[in-house]
Coordinates of C-alpha atoms and ligand atoms in Angstrom, one line a residue:
M1309 CA -9.3 -26.7 14.7
R1310 CA -12.1 -24.1 14.9
T1311 CA -12.0 -20.3 14.9
Q1312 CA -14.4 -17.5 14.3
V1313 CA -12.5 -15.8 11.5
C1314 CA -9.9 -17.6 9.4
I1315 CA -7.5 -15.1 7.9
I1316 CA -5.5 -16.1 4.8
G1317 CA -2.3 -14.0 4.5
G1318 CA 0.0 -12.5 7.3
G1319 CA 0.8 -9.2 5.6
P1320 CA -0.2 -5.9 7.1
A1321 CA -3.9 -6.4 6.3
G1322 CA -4.2 -9.9 7.9
L1323 CA -2.2 -9.0 11.0
L1324 CA -4.0 -5.7 11.6
L1325 CA -7.4 -7.4 11.2
S1326 CA -6.5 -10.2 13.6
Q1327 CA -5.2 -7.7 16.2
L1328 CA -8.4 -5.5 16.1
L1329 CA -10.7 -8.6 16.3
H1330 CA -8.7 -9.9 19.3
L1331 CA -9.2 -6.6 21.1
D1332 CA -12.9 -7.1 20.6
G1333 CA -12.9 -10.7 21.9
I1334 CA -13.2 -12.3 18.4
D1335 CA -10.8 -15.0 17.7
S1336 CA -8.9 -15.6 14.5
V1337 CA -6.2 -17.8 13.0
I1338 CA -3.7 -16.4 10.4
L1339 CA -2.4 -18.8 7.7
E1340 CA 0.7 -17.4 6.0
R1341 CA 2.5 -19.1 3.1
R1342 CA 5.9 -17.6 3.7
S1343 CA 8.3 -17.7 6.7
R1344 CA 8.3 -14.8 9.1
D1345 CA 11.8 -13.7 8.1
Y1346 CA 10.7 -13.5 4.5
V1347 CA 7.6 -11.4 5.3
L1348 CA 9.7 -9.1 7.5
G1349 CA 12.4 -8.7 4.9
R1350 CA 10.1 -7.2 2.2
I1351 CA 10.7 -3.5 1.5
R1352 CA 7.5 -1.8 0.4
A1353 CA 5.4 1.2 1.3
G1354 CA 6.7 4.2 3.3
V1355 CA 3.9 6.8 3.8
L1356 CA 0.9 6.4 6.2
E1357 CA -2.2 8.5 6.0
W1358 CA -3.3 9.9 9.3
G1359 CA -6.3 7.6 9.3
S1360 CA -3.9 4.7 9.1
V1361 CA -1.9 6.1 12.0
E1362 CA -5.0 6.3 14.1
M1363 CA -6.0 2.7 13.2
L1364 CA -2.5 1.5 14.3
R1365 CA -3.0 3.4 17.6
K1366 CA -6.4 1.9 18.0
A1367 CA -4.9 -1.6 17.5
Q1368 CA -2.3 -0.7 20.3
V1369 CA 0.6 -1.0 17.9
G1370 CA 1.5 2.7 17.7
A1371 CA 4.2 3.2 20.3
R1372 CA 7.3 2.7 18.2
M1373 CA 5.7 4.6 15.3
E1374 CA 5.1 7.6 17.7
R1375 CA 8.8 7.5 18.6
E1376 CA 10.5 6.8 15.3
G1377 CA 8.0 7.8 12.6
L1378 CA 8.5 11.1 10.9
P1379 CA 5.3 13.3 10.6
H1380 CA 5.4 15.2 7.3
E1381 CA 3.3 18.4 6.9
G1382 CA 3.9 18.7 3.2
T1383 CA 5.6 17.4 0.1
Y1384 CA 7.4 18.8 -3.0
L1385 CA 6.4 18.4 -6.6
S1386 CA 8.9 19.3 -9.3
A1387 CA 8.8 20.0 -13.0
Q1388 CA 11.9 20.3 -15.1
N1389 CA 14.3 20.5 -12.1
R1390 CA 12.3 23.1 -10.2
G1391 CA 10.3 22.3 -7.1
F1392 CA 7.4 23.8 -5.3
R1393 CA 5.7 22.7 -2.1
I1394 CA 2.2 21.3 -1.3
D1395 CA 1.6 22.3 2.4
F1396 CA -0.9 19.8 3.7
Q1397 CA -1.1 21.3 7.2
D1398 CA -1.9 24.8 5.8
L1399 CA -4.2 23.5 3.0
V1400 CA -6.3 20.8 4.8
G1401 CA -5.0 20.9 8.4
K1402 CA -3.6 17.3 8.2
K1403 CA -0.3 15.5 7.8
V1404 CA 1.1 12.1 7.0
M1405 CA 3.5 9.8 8.8
V1406 CA 6.6 8.4 7.1
Y1407 CA 7.1 5.0 8.7
G1408 CA 8.0 1.9 6.6
Q1409 CA 5.6 -1.0 6.0
T1410 CA 8.4 -3.2 7.2
E1411 CA 8.3 -1.6 10.6
V1412 CA 4.5 -1.7 10.7
T1413 CA 4.5 -5.4 10.0
H1414 CA 7.2 -5.9 12.7
D1415 CA 5.1 -4.1 15.3
L1416 CA 2.0 -6.1 14.3
Y1417 CA 3.8 -9.4 14.6
D1418 CA 5.2 -8.4 18.0
A1419 CA 1.7 -7.4 19.2
R1420 CA 0.1 -10.6 18.0
D1421 CA 2.8 -12.7 19.7
K1422 CA 2.4 -10.7 23.0
L1423 CA -1.4 -11.4 23.0
G1424 CA -0.9 -15.1 22.1
G1425 CA -2.3 -14.7 18.5
V1426 CA -2.1 -17.7 16.3
V1427 CA -0.1 -17.1 13.1
I1428 CA 0.7 -20.3 11.2
D1429 CA 3.6 -19.6 8.9
E1430 CA 4.9 -21.7 6.0
A1431 CA 1.3 -23.0 5.5
E1432 CA 1.3 -24.6 2.0
G1433 CA -1.6 -25.2 -0.3
V1434 CA -4.0 -23.1 1.6
R1435 CA -7.5 -23.5 0.1
P1436 CA -10.9 -22.1 1.3
H1437 CA -14.0 -24.3 0.8
D1438 CA -17.8 -24.0 1.0
L1439 CA -17.6 -20.2 1.1
D1440 CA -21.2 -19.9 -0.1
T1441 CA -22.5 -22.0 2.9
E1442 CA -23.0 -21.2 6.6
A1443 CA -20.0 -23.5 7.4
P1444 CA -16.9 -22.6 5.4
Y1445 CA -13.5 -24.2 6.2
V1446 CA -9.9 -23.8 5.1
T1447 CA -7.4 -26.6 4.4
Y1448 CA -3.6 -26.3 4.3
T1449 CA -0.5 -28.5 4.7
K1450 CA 2.2 -27.8 7.3
D1451 CA 5.3 -30.0 7.6
G1452 CA 3.7 -32.6 5.3
T1453 CA 0.4 -33.0 7.3
E1454 CA -2.9 -31.7 6.0
H1455 CA -5.0 -29.6 8.5
R1456 CA -8.5 -28.2 8.4
I1457 CA -9.8 -25.0 10.1
D1458 CA -13.6 -24.6 10.5
C1459 CA -14.8 -21.0 10.8
D1460 CA -17.7 -18.6 10.5
F1461 CA -15.9 -16.3 8.0
V1462 CA -12.8 -16.3 5.8
A1463 CA -10.8 -13.0 5.3
G1464 CA -8.8 -13.2 2.1
C1465 CA -5.8 -10.9 3.0
D1466 CA -3.4 -12.9 0.7
G1467 CA -2.3 -10.2 -1.7
Y1468 CA -2.6 -9.9 -5.5
H1469 CA -1.3 -13.5 -6.1
G1470 CA -3.3 -15.2 -3.4
V1471 CA -5.9 -17.9 -3.6
S1472 CA -8.8 -16.0 -2.1
R1473 CA -9.8 -14.0 -5.1
Q1474 CA -9.5 -17.1 -7.3
S1475 CA -12.1 -18.8 -5.2
I1476 CA -14.9 -16.5 -6.4
P1477 CA -16.6 -17.9 -9.4
D1478 CA -15.9 -16.2 -12.8
S1479 CA -19.6 -15.6 -13.2
V1480 CA -19.6 -13.4 -10.1
L1481 CA -16.2 -11.7 -10.2
Q1482 CA -15.6 -8.6 -12.4
T1483 CA -12.1 -7.2 -12.7
F1484 CA -10.9 -3.8 -13.9
E1485 CA -7.3 -3.3 -14.9
R1486 CA -4.7 -0.9 -16.3
V1487 CA -1.1 -1.9 -16.8
Y1488 CA 1.3 1.0 -17.2
P1489 CA 4.1 0.9 -19.8
F1490 CA 6.9 1.4 -17.3
G1491 CA 8.2 0.4 -13.9
W1492 CA 9.9 1.9 -10.9
L1493 CA 13.5 1.1 -10.1
G1494 CA 13.9 1.5 -6.3
V1495 CA 17.1 1.9 -4.2
L1496 CA 17.4 1.8 -0.5
S1497 CA 20.7 3.4 0.8
Q1498 CA 22.2 4.2 4.1
T1499 CA 22.6 7.9 3.4
P1500 CA 20.8 10.9 4.8
P1501 CA 17.7 11.8 2.8
V1502 CA 18.2 14.6 0.2
S1503 CA 15.2 16.6 1.5
E1504 CA 13.3 16.7 4.8
E1505 CA 10.1 16.0 2.8
L1506 CA 9.4 13.8 -0.2
I1507 CA 10.0 15.1 -3.7
Y1508 CA 7.9 13.8 -6.6
A1509 CA 9.6 14.9 -9.8
N1510 CA 8.3 15.1 -13.4
H1511 CA 11.1 15.2 -15.9
E1512 CA 11.3 14.7 -19.6
R1513 CA 13.6 11.7 -18.9
G1514 CA 11.0 10.2 -16.7
F1515 CA 9.6 10.3 -13.1
A1516 CA 11.7 10.3 -10.0
L1517 CA 10.9 10.1 -6.3
C1518 CA 13.0 11.0 -3.3
S1519 CA 11.7 9.3 -0.1
M1520 CA 13.1 8.0 3.1
R1521 CA 12.7 5.6 6.0
N1522 CA 14.5 7.5 8.7
P1523 CA 17.1 10.3 9.0
K1524 CA 19.9 7.9 8.0
L1525 CA 18.1 5.7 5.5
S1526 CA 16.9 7.0 2.1
R1527 CA 14.6 5.4 -0.5
Y1528 CA 14.7 6.7 -4.1
Y1529 CA 13.0 5.6 -7.3
V1530 CA 13.3 6.4 -11.0
Q1531 CA 10.9 5.4 -13.8
V1532 CA 12.4 2.8 -16.1
P1533 CA 11.2 0.9 -19.2
L1534 CA 9.3 -2.3 -18.3
D1535 CA 12.0 -4.5 -19.9
D1536 CA 14.9 -3.0 -18.0
K1537 CA 16.7 -5.5 -15.7
V1538 CA 18.1 -4.5 -12.3
E1539 CA 21.5 -5.9 -13.3
Q1540 CA 21.7 -3.3 -16.0
W1541 CA 21.6 -0.6 -13.4
S1542 CA 24.9 0.0 -11.5
D1543 CA 24.6 2.2 -8.4
D1544 CA 26.5 4.9 -10.2
A1545 CA 24.1 4.8 -13.2
F1546 CA 21.2 5.0 -10.8
W1547 CA 22.5 8.1 -8.9
D1548 CA 23.4 9.9 -12.2
E1549 CA 19.9 9.3 -13.5
L1550 CA 18.2 10.4 -10.3
R1551 CA 20.4 13.6 -10.2
R1552 CA 19.3 14.5 -13.7
R1553 CA 15.6 14.3 -12.9
I1554 CA 15.2 16.1 -9.5
P1555 CA 15.4 19.8 -8.6
A1556 CA 18.8 21.3 -9.2
D1557 CA 19.4 22.3 -5.6
A1558 CA 18.5 18.8 -4.4
A1559 CA 20.8 17.2 -7.0
E1560 CA 23.7 19.3 -5.7
R1561 CA 23.3 18.2 -2.1
L1562 CA 22.4 14.5 -2.9
V1563 CA 24.5 12.2 -0.8
T1564 CA 25.1 8.9 -2.5
G1565 CA 26.3 5.5 -1.2
P1566 CA 26.1 1.8 -2.0
S1567 CA 22.5 0.4 -2.5
I1568 CA 21.4 -2.0 0.2
E1569 CA 18.3 -3.0 -1.8
K1570 CA 17.6 -2.5 -5.5
S1571 CA 14.5 -3.8 -7.4
I1572 CA 12.1 -3.0 -10.2
A1573 CA 8.4 -3.0 -9.6
P1574 CA 5.8 -2.8 -12.4
L1575 CA 2.9 -0.4 -12.1
R1576 CA -0.7 -1.5 -12.3
S1577 CA -4.2 -0.3 -11.4
F1578 CA -6.6 -3.2 -10.6
V1579 CA -9.9 -3.7 -8.8
A1580 CA -12.0 -6.8 -8.3
E1581 CA -15.7 -6.5 -7.6
P1582 CA -17.4 -7.6 -5.4
M1583 CA -15.1 -7.7 -2.3
K1584 CA -17.5 -10.2 -0.6
W1585 CA -18.8 -13.5 -1.8
G1586 CA -20.8 -15.7 0.6
R1587 CA -18.6 -15.8 3.7
L1588 CA -15.4 -14.7 2.0
F1589 CA -14.2 -11.1 2.2
L1590 CA -11.3 -9.8 0.1
V1591 CA -9.1 -7.3 1.9
G1592 CA -6.1 -5.2 0.7
D1593 CA -4.1 -6.2 -2.3
A1594 CA -6.2 -9.4 -2.7
A1595 CA -8.9 -7.1 -4.1
H1596 CA -7.0 -4.1 -5.5
I1597 CA -3.7 -2.7 -6.7
V1598 CA -2.8 0.9 -7.2
P1599 CA 0.4 2.3 -8.8
P1600 CA 2.6 3.5 -5.9
T1601 CA 2.6 7.2 -7.0
G1602 CA -0.1 8.2 -4.6
A1603 CA 1.4 6.1 -1.7
K1604 CA -2.0 4.5 -1.3
G1605 CA -1.5 0.7 -1.4
L1606 CA -0.9 0.0 2.3
N1607 CA -3.4 2.7 3.3
L1608 CA -6.2 1.1 1.3
A1609 CA -5.5 -2.2 3.0
V1610 CA -5.9 -0.4 6.3
S1611 CA -9.2 1.2 5.3
D1612 CA -10.6 -2.2 4.1
V1613 CA -9.6 -3.6 7.5
H1614 CA -11.5 -0.7 9.2
Y1615 CA -14.8 -1.6 7.3
L1616 CA -14.4 -5.3 7.9
H1617 CA -13.5 -5.0 11.5
E1618 CA -16.5 -2.7 12.1
G1619 CA -18.8 -5.2 10.3
L1620 CA -17.5 -8.2 12.2
R1621 CA -17.7 -6.4 15.6
A1622 CA -21.3 -5.4 15.0
H1623 CA -22.1 -9.0 13.9
Y1624 CA -20.6 -10.8 16.9
N1625 CA -21.1 -8.2 19.6
D1626 CA -24.4 -6.6 18.7
G1627 CA -26.0 -9.2 16.5
E1628 CA -26.2 -6.5 13.7
P1629 CA -25.7 -8.0 10.2
E1630 CA -25.6 -4.8 8.1
G1631 CA -21.8 -4.0 8.3
V1632 CA -20.9 -7.5 7.1
E1633 CA -23.5 -7.5 4.4
R1634 CA -22.4 -4.0 3.1
Y1635 CA -18.7 -4.5 3.5
S1636 CA -18.0 -4.7 -0.3
E1637 CA -20.0 -1.6 -1.1
R1638 CA -18.4 0.5 1.6
A1639 CA -14.9 -0.6 1.0
L1640 CA -15.2 -0.2 -2.8
A1641 CA -16.4 3.4 -2.6
R1642 CA -13.1 4.3 -1.0
V1643 CA -11.1 2.0 -3.1
W1644 CA -12.3 3.7 -6.3
Q1645 CA -11.4 7.1 -4.8
S1646 CA -7.8 6.0 -4.2
E1647 CA -7.7 4.3 -7.6
R1648 CA -8.7 7.6 -9.2
F1649 CA -6.1 9.6 -7.2
S1650 CA -3.3 7.1 -7.8
W1651 CA -4.1 7.0 -11.6
Q1652 CA -4.1 10.9 -11.7
M1653 CA -0.8 11.2 -9.9
T1654 CA 0.7 8.6 -12.2
S1655 CA -0.6 10.3 -15.3
L1656 CA 0.6 13.7 -14.1
L1657 CA 4.2 12.7 -13.2
H1658 CA 5.4 9.9 -15.6
R1659 CA 6.7 10.0 -19.1
F1660 CA 4.4 7.9 -21.3
P1661 CA 6.0 6.4 -24.5
D1662 CA 3.3 7.9 -26.7
Q1663 CA 2.7 11.3 -25.0
G1664 CA 4.9 13.4 -27.3
G1665 CA 5.7 17.0 -26.9
F1666 CA 2.0 18.0 -26.4
G1667 CA 1.5 15.5 -23.6
Q1668 CA 4.7 16.7 -21.9
R1669 CA 3.4 20.4 -22.1
M1670 CA 0.0 19.4 -20.7
Q1671 CA 1.7 17.8 -17.7
E1672 CA 3.9 20.9 -17.2
S1673 CA 1.0 23.2 -17.4
E1674 CA -1.0 21.1 -14.9
L1675 CA 1.9 21.3 -12.6
A1676 CA 2.2 25.1 -13.1
Y1677 CA -1.6 25.3 -12.3
L1678 CA -1.0 23.4 -9.1
E1679 CA 1.7 25.8 -8.2
M1680 CA -0.4 28.9 -8.9
S1681 CA -3.8 27.7 -7.6
R1682 CA -4.5 27.2 -3.9
S1683 CA -7.7 25.3 -4.7
A1684 CA -5.8 22.9 -7.0
R1685 CA -3.3 22.3 -4.3
T1686 CA -6.0 21.8 -1.7
T1687 CA -7.6 19.1 -3.9
M1688 CA -4.2 17.3 -4.1
A1689 CA -3.5 17.7 -0.4
E1690 CA -7.0 16.4 0.6
N1691 CA -6.5 13.2 -1.5
Y1692 CA -2.8 12.7 -0.5
V1693 CA -3.4 12.8 3.3
G1694 CA -6.3 10.4 2.7
L1695 CA -10.1 10.8 2.4
P1696 CA -12.0 9.9 5.6
F1697 CA -13.1 6.3 6.2
Ligands
RFL2356 P1 0.6 -8.3 1.2 O1 1.5 -7.3 1.9 O2 0.9 -8.7 -0.2 O3 0.4 -9.5 2.1 C1 -0.3 -10.7 1.6 C2 0.3 -11.9 2.4 O4 -0.4 -13.0 2.0 C3 0.6 -14.1 1.8 N1 0.0 -15.0 0.9 C4 -0.5 -16.2 1.2 N2 -0.7 -16.8 2.4 C5 -1.2 -18.0 2.5 N3 -1.7 -18.7 1.3 C6 -1.5 -18.1 0.1 N4 -1.9 -18.8 -1.0 C7 -0.9 -16.8 0.0 N5 -0.7 -16.0 -1.0 C8 -0.1 -14.9 -0.5 C9 1.8 -13.4 1.3 O5 3.0 -14.1 1.5 C10 1.8 -12.1 2.1 O6 2.5 -12.2 3.3 O7 -0.9 -7.6 1.1 P2 -1.7 -6.7 2.1 O8 -1.6 -7.2 3.5 O9 -3.0 -6.5 1.5 O10 -0.9 -5.3 2.2 C11 -0.9 -4.5 1.0 C12 0.4 -3.8 0.9 O11 1.5 -4.7 1.1 C13 0.6 -3.2 -0.5 O12 -0.6 -2.5 -0.9 C14 1.8 -2.2 -0.6 O13 3.0 -2.7 -0.1 C15 1.9 -1.9 -2.1 N6 3.2 -1.4 -2.4 C16 3.5 -0.1 -2.1 N7 2.5 0.7 -1.6 C17 2.7 2.0 -1.2 O14 1.8 2.6 -0.7 N8 4.0 2.5 -1.4 C18 5.0 1.7 -2.0 O15 6.1 2.2 -2.1 C19 4.8 0.4 -2.3 N9 5.8 -0.4 -2.8 C20 4.2 -2.2 -3.0 C21 5.5 -1.7 -3.1 C22 3.9 -3.5 -3.3 C23 4.9 -4.3 -3.9 N10 4.5 -5.7 -4.3 C24 3.3 -6.3 -3.9 C25 5.1 -6.4 -5.4 C26 6.5 -2.5 -3.7 C27 6.2 -3.8 -4.0 C28 7.3 -4.6 -4.6
PHB2357 C1 8.4 5.0 -0.4 O1 8.9 5.6 0.5 O2 8.7 3.8 -0.6 C2 7.3 5.6 -1.1 C3 6.8 6.9 -0.7 C4 5.8 7.5 -1.5 C5 5.3 6.9 -2.6 C6 5.7 5.6 -2.9 C7 6.7 5.0 -2.2 O3 4.3 7.5 -3.3

């Protein structure tokens, strides 16, 4: 088989890239290791920057998001059970959209199917070859038979554990990493959200977050030690801990119910440079991971897709090589901005094992400064709603 762009990974990055290329007359094939049901069953991000909303509209997958998504004009921060608001609309004239990654992925699969996009799922042993030549190709096995796809470019959209990044020689690849000494225990429950807007809570017992998927479905998180196991956390223990960490008025009105999903995710900051090697591009989690505190993971995948799509469109439709050549540099500039913000939000809101009383007071006074200073809130709002592409 031959295609112009072979895309490894059918998560949001791979699907969105494929859809945008299709709309410009550029063909692609997606190779996904998992089954579609598995991909659509993953519960992940919940907040879209407005730039991501516009990208989804441009890709003609925005209709359901317009109907069901929840535009949020602000968010709450809380310190020691008392909250205050960051008003995005007032401070920077922008908002975000609460619409789950699961729904985004669903909409993208539907759109690819409608336009006859090729997504090969349960592709095993996917391997890119000859990436530093003019004629790269990708091999994989499906139902016991080996296949080969010849292409012009390979887009590595295969997440943190994928094969694409590993195909770049060690002598070229540089990685930067910080692993945080805690994780997030997340619960999804069929209960009305405790607040119309998200609440990010700093508490001496640890961080907590109140989020949502829709008016009947809530998503909550509490910071836990890295070695905690999900089985140790009964639903009641989770709700008790959450109540202790959030603003007192929210704790009083919290509606609890059985969890329909419960999992622990570790927190990590990670960047691989460069994001292009020969004819391979790294896109999304394949190149970088952010701790979820700034809600940036999915949004960064979308901005990478923006730069790569622009580059490939200029290459194929205008014979202009610059966008492809400078993909890594352009994407990385924005990646590092989101890394910085996610790291700052994480440092501000979590309890670190070695921070002591002094560290706790520093966080509390930083939060007090945010509450009193419009310019501090403006900086936070500008980053949270997303820097321009
Ligand atoms: P994805 O979504 O990981 O998709 C990559 C796809 O590639 C497939 N794949 C392969 N396919 C073929 N061959 C191989 N060898 C392959 N190896 C992997 C995988 O099956 C998968 O379908 O990456 P993408 O598209 O770059 O999208 C990035 C976002 O998914 C990610 O940044 C966010 O979900 C991160 N993230 C969160 N971000 C937020 O902003 N807020 C959150 O609350 C939030 N929660 C999370 C998260 C990521 C998590 N992971 C990765 C463990 C919670 C979790 C549990
Ligand atoms: C979520 O709803 O899952 C969510 C929201 C905001 C974050 C992280 C996760 O910062």
